[in-house]
mmCIF file of C-alpha atoms and ligand atoms in Angstrom:
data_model
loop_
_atom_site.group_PDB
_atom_site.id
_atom_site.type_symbol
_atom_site.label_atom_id
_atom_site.label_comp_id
_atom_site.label_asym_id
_atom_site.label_seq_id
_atom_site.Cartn_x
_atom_site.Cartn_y
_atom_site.Cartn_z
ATOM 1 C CA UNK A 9 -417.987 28.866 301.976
ATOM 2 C CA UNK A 10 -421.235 27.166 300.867
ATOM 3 C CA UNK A 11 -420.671 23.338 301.295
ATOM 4 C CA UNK A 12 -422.045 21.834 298.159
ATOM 5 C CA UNK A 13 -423.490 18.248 298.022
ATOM 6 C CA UNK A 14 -424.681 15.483 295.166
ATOM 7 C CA UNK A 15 -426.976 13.031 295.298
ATOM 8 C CA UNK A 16 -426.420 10.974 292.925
ATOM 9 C CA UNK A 17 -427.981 7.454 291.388
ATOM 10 C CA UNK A 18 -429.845 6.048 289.125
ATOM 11 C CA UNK A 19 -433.356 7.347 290.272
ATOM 12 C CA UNK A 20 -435.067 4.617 288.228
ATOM 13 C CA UNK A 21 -437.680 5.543 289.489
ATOM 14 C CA UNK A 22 -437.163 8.238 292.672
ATOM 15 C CA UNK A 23 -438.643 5.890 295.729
ATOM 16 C CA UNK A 24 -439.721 7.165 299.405
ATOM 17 C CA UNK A 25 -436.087 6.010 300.576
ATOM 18 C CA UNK A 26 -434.570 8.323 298.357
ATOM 19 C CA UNK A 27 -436.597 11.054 298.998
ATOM 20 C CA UNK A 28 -435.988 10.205 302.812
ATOM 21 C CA UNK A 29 -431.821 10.606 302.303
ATOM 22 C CA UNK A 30 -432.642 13.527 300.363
ATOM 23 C CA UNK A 31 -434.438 15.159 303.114
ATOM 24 C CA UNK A 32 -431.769 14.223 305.661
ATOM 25 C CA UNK A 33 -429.402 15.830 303.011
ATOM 26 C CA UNK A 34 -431.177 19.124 303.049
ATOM 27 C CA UNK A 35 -430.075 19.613 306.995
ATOM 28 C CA UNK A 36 -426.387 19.205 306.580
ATOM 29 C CA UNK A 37 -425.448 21.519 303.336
ATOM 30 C CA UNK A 38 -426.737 24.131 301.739
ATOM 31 C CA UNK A 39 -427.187 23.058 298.614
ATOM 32 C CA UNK A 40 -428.120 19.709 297.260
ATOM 33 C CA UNK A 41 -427.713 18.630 293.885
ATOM 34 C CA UNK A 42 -429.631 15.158 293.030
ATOM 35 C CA UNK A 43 -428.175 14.091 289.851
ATOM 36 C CA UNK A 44 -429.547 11.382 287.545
ATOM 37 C CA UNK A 45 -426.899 9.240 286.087
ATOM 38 C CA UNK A 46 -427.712 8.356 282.277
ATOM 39 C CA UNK A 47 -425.459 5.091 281.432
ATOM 40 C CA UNK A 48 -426.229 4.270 277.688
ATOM 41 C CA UNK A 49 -425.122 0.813 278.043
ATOM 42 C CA UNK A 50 -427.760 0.462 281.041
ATOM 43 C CA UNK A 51 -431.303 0.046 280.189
ATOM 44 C CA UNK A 52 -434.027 1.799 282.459
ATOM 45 C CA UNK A 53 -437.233 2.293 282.442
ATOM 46 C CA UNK A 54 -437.543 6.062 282.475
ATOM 47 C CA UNK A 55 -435.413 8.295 280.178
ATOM 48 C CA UNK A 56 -432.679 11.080 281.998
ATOM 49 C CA UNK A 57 -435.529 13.876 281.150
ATOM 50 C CA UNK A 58 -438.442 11.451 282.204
ATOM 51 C CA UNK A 59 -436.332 10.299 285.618
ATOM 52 C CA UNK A 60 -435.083 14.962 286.040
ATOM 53 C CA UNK A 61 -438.627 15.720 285.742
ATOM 54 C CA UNK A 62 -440.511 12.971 288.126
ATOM 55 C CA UNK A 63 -437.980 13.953 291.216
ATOM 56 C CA UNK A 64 -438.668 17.661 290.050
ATOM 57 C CA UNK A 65 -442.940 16.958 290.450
ATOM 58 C CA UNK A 66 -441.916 15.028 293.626
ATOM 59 C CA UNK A 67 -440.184 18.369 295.270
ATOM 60 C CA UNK A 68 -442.709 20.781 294.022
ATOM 61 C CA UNK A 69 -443.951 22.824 296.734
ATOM 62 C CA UNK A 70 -441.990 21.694 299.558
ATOM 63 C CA UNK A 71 -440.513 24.114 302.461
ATOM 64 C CA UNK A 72 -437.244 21.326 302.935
ATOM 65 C CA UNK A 73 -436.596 20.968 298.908
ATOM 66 C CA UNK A 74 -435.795 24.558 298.270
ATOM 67 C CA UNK A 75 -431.846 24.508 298.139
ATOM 68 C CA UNK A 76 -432.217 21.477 295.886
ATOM 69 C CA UNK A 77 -431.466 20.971 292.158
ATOM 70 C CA UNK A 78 -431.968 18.568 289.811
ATOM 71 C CA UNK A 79 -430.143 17.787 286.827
ATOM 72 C CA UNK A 80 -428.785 14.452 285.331
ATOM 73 C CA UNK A 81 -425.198 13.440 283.639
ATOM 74 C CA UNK A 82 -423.335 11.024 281.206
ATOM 75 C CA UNK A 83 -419.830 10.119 282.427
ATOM 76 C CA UNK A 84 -417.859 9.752 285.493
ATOM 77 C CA UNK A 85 -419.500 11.240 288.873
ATOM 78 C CA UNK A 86 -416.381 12.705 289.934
ATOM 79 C CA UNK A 87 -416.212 15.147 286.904
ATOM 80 C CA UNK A 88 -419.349 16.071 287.232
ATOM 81 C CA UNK A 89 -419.317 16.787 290.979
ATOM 82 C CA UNK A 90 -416.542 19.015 290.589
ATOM 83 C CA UNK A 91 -417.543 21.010 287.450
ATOM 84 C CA UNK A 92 -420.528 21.531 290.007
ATOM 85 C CA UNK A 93 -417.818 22.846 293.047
ATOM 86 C CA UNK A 94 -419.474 19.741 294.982
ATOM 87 C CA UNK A 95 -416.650 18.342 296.989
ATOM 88 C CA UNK A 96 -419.120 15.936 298.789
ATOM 89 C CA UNK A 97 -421.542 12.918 296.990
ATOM 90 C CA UNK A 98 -424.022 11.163 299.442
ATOM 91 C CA UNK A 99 -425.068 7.969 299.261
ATOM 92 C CA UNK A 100 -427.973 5.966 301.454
ATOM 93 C CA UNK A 101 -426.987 2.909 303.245
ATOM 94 C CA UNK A 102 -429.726 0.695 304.016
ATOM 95 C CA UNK A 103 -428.327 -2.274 305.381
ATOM 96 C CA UNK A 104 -424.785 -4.181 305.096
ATOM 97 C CA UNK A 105 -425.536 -5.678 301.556
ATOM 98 C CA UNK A 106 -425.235 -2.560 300.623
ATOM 99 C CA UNK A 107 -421.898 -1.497 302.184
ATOM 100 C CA UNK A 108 -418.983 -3.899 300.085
ATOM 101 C CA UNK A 109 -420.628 -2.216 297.101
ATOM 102 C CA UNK A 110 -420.841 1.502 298.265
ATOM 103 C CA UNK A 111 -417.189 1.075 299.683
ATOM 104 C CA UNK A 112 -415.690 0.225 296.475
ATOM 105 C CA UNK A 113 -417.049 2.833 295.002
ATOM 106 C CA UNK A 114 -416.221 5.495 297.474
ATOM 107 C CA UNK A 115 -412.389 4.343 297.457
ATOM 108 C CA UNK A 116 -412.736 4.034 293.713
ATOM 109 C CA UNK A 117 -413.716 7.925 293.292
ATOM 110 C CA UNK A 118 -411.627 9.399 296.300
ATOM 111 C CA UNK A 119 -409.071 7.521 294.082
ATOM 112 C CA UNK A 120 -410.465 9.621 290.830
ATOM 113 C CA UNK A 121 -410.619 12.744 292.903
ATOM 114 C CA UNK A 122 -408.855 12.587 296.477
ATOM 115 C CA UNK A 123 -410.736 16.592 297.577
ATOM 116 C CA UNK A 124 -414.696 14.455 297.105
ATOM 117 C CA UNK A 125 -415.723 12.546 299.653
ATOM 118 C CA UNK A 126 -418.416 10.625 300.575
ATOM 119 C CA UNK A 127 -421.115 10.877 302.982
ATOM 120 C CA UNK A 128 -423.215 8.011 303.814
ATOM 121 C CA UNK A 129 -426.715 8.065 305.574
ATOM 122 C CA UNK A 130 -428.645 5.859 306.696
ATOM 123 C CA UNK A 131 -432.610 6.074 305.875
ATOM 124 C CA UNK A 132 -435.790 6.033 308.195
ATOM 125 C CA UNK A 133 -435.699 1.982 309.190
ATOM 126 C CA UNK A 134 -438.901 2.002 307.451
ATOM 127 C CA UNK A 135 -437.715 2.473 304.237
ATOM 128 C CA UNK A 136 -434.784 0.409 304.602
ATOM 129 C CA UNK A 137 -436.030 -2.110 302.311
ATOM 130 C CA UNK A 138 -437.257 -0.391 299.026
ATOM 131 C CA UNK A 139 -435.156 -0.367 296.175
ATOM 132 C CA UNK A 140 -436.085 0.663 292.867
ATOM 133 C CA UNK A 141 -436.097 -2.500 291.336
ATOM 134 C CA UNK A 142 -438.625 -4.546 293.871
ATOM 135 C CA UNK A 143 -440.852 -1.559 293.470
ATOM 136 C CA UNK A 144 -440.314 -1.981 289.591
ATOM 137 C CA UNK A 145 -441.171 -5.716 289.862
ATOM 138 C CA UNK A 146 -444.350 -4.555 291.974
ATOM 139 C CA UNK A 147 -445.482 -2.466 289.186
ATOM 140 C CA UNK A 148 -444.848 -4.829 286.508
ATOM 141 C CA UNK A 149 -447.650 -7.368 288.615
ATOM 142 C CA UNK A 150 -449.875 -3.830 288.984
ATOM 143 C CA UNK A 151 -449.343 -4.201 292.582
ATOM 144 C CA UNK A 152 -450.045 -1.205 294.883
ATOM 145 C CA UNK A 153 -446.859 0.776 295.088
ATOM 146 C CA UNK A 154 -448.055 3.760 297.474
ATOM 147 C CA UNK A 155 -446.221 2.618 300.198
ATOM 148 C CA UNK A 156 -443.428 2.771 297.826
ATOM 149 C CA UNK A 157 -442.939 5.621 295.739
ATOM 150 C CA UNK A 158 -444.982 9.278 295.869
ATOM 151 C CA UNK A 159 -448.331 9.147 293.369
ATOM 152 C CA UNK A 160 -446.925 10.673 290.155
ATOM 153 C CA UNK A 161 -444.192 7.974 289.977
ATOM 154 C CA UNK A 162 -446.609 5.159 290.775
ATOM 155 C CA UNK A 163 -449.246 6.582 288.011
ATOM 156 C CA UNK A 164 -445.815 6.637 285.727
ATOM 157 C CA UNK A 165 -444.390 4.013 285.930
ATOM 158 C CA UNK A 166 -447.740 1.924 285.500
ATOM 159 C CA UNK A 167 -448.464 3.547 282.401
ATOM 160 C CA UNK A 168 -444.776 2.839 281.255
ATOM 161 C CA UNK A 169 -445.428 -1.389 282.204
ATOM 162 C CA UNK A 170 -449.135 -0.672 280.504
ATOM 163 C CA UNK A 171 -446.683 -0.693 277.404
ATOM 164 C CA UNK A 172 -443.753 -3.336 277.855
HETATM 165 O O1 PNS B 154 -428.601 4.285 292.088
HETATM 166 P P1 PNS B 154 -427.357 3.538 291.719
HETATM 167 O O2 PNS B 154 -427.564 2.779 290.422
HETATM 168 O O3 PNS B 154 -426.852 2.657 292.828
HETATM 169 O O4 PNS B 154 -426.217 4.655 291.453
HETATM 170 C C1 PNS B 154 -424.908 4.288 291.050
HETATM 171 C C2 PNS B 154 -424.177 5.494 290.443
HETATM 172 C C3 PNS B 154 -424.976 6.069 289.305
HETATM 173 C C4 PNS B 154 -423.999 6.557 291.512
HETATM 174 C C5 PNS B 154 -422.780 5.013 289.933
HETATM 175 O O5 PNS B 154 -422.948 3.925 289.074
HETATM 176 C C6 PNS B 154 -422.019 6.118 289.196
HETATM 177 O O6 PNS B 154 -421.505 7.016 289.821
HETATM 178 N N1 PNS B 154 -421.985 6.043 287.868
HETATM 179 C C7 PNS B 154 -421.296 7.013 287.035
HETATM 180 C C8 PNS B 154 -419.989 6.433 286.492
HETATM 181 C C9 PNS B 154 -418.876 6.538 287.515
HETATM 182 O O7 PNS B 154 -418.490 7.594 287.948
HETATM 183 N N2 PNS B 154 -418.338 5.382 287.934
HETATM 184 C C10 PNS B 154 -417.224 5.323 288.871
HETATM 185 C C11 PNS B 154 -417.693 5.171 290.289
HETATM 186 S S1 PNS B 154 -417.339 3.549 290.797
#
């Protein structure tokens, strides 16, 4: 049986700590689905398509990305996951703040779906303080995000703060 993952979030915009858990991902299933979660009532910077495509650009080419998909979704994870025949999400843990948070939501959709559970990892330490909204903040102040987040989603998401 191929063991099916997701990766979900909100990938607003993909940092190096993402792309870190995705990579540690890669090693323990076959295939890994990163999936963008649209919330309509949530305001982003980067549209589902825009958010799909930059992780896309960001994979391109590399030997470890090629059991990985991208696509995004509207609704609860759980239903997507399992019209997918994922039966595990992962989630990156960076430090404890983060932990009362991802718990909740892990009970809340083994709750939803009791055959999904969730994997957490833990990033490289050095990325185990980037989130996507410090690096936003960075880019709104033009600040030099290449420590951050791969080239194409630093020269995006300038262009987007060019225009706020
Ligand atoms: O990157 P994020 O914003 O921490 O990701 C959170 C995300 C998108 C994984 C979570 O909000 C989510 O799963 N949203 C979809 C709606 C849903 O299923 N909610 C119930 C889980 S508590």
């Amino acid at each position: 049986m191929k063991h099916i993952a997701i990766y979900p979030g909100s990938f607003d915009p993909i940092t190096f700590g993402h792309l870190d858990i995705l990579k540690r991902a890669t090693n323990l299933f076959d295939k890994v689905i990163v999936t963008v979660a649209v919330n309509h009532k949530k305001s982003a910077v980067f549209s589902g398509d825009e958010r799909v495509a930059l992780i896309k650009e960001c994979l391109a080419g590399k030997e470890w990305a090629k059991n990985i998909e991208v696509n995004q979704f509207t609704g609860l994870l759980v239903n997507h996951a399992q019209k997918l025949n994922a039966n595990t999400l992962i989630r990156g843990v960076r430090q404890i703040s983060d932990f009362e948070y991802e718990f909740r939501m892990a009970l809340t959709n083994k709750r939803l779906a009791p055959d999904v559970d969730t994997v957490f990892l833990m990033p490289d330490e050095e990325f185990t303080f980037i989130s996507a909204s410090l690096v936003k903040e960075i880019a709104y102040w033009n600040g030099d995000l290449s420590s951050f987040v791969p080239g194409n989603v630093a020269k995006s998401l300038l262009k987007k703060m060019e225009t706020k």
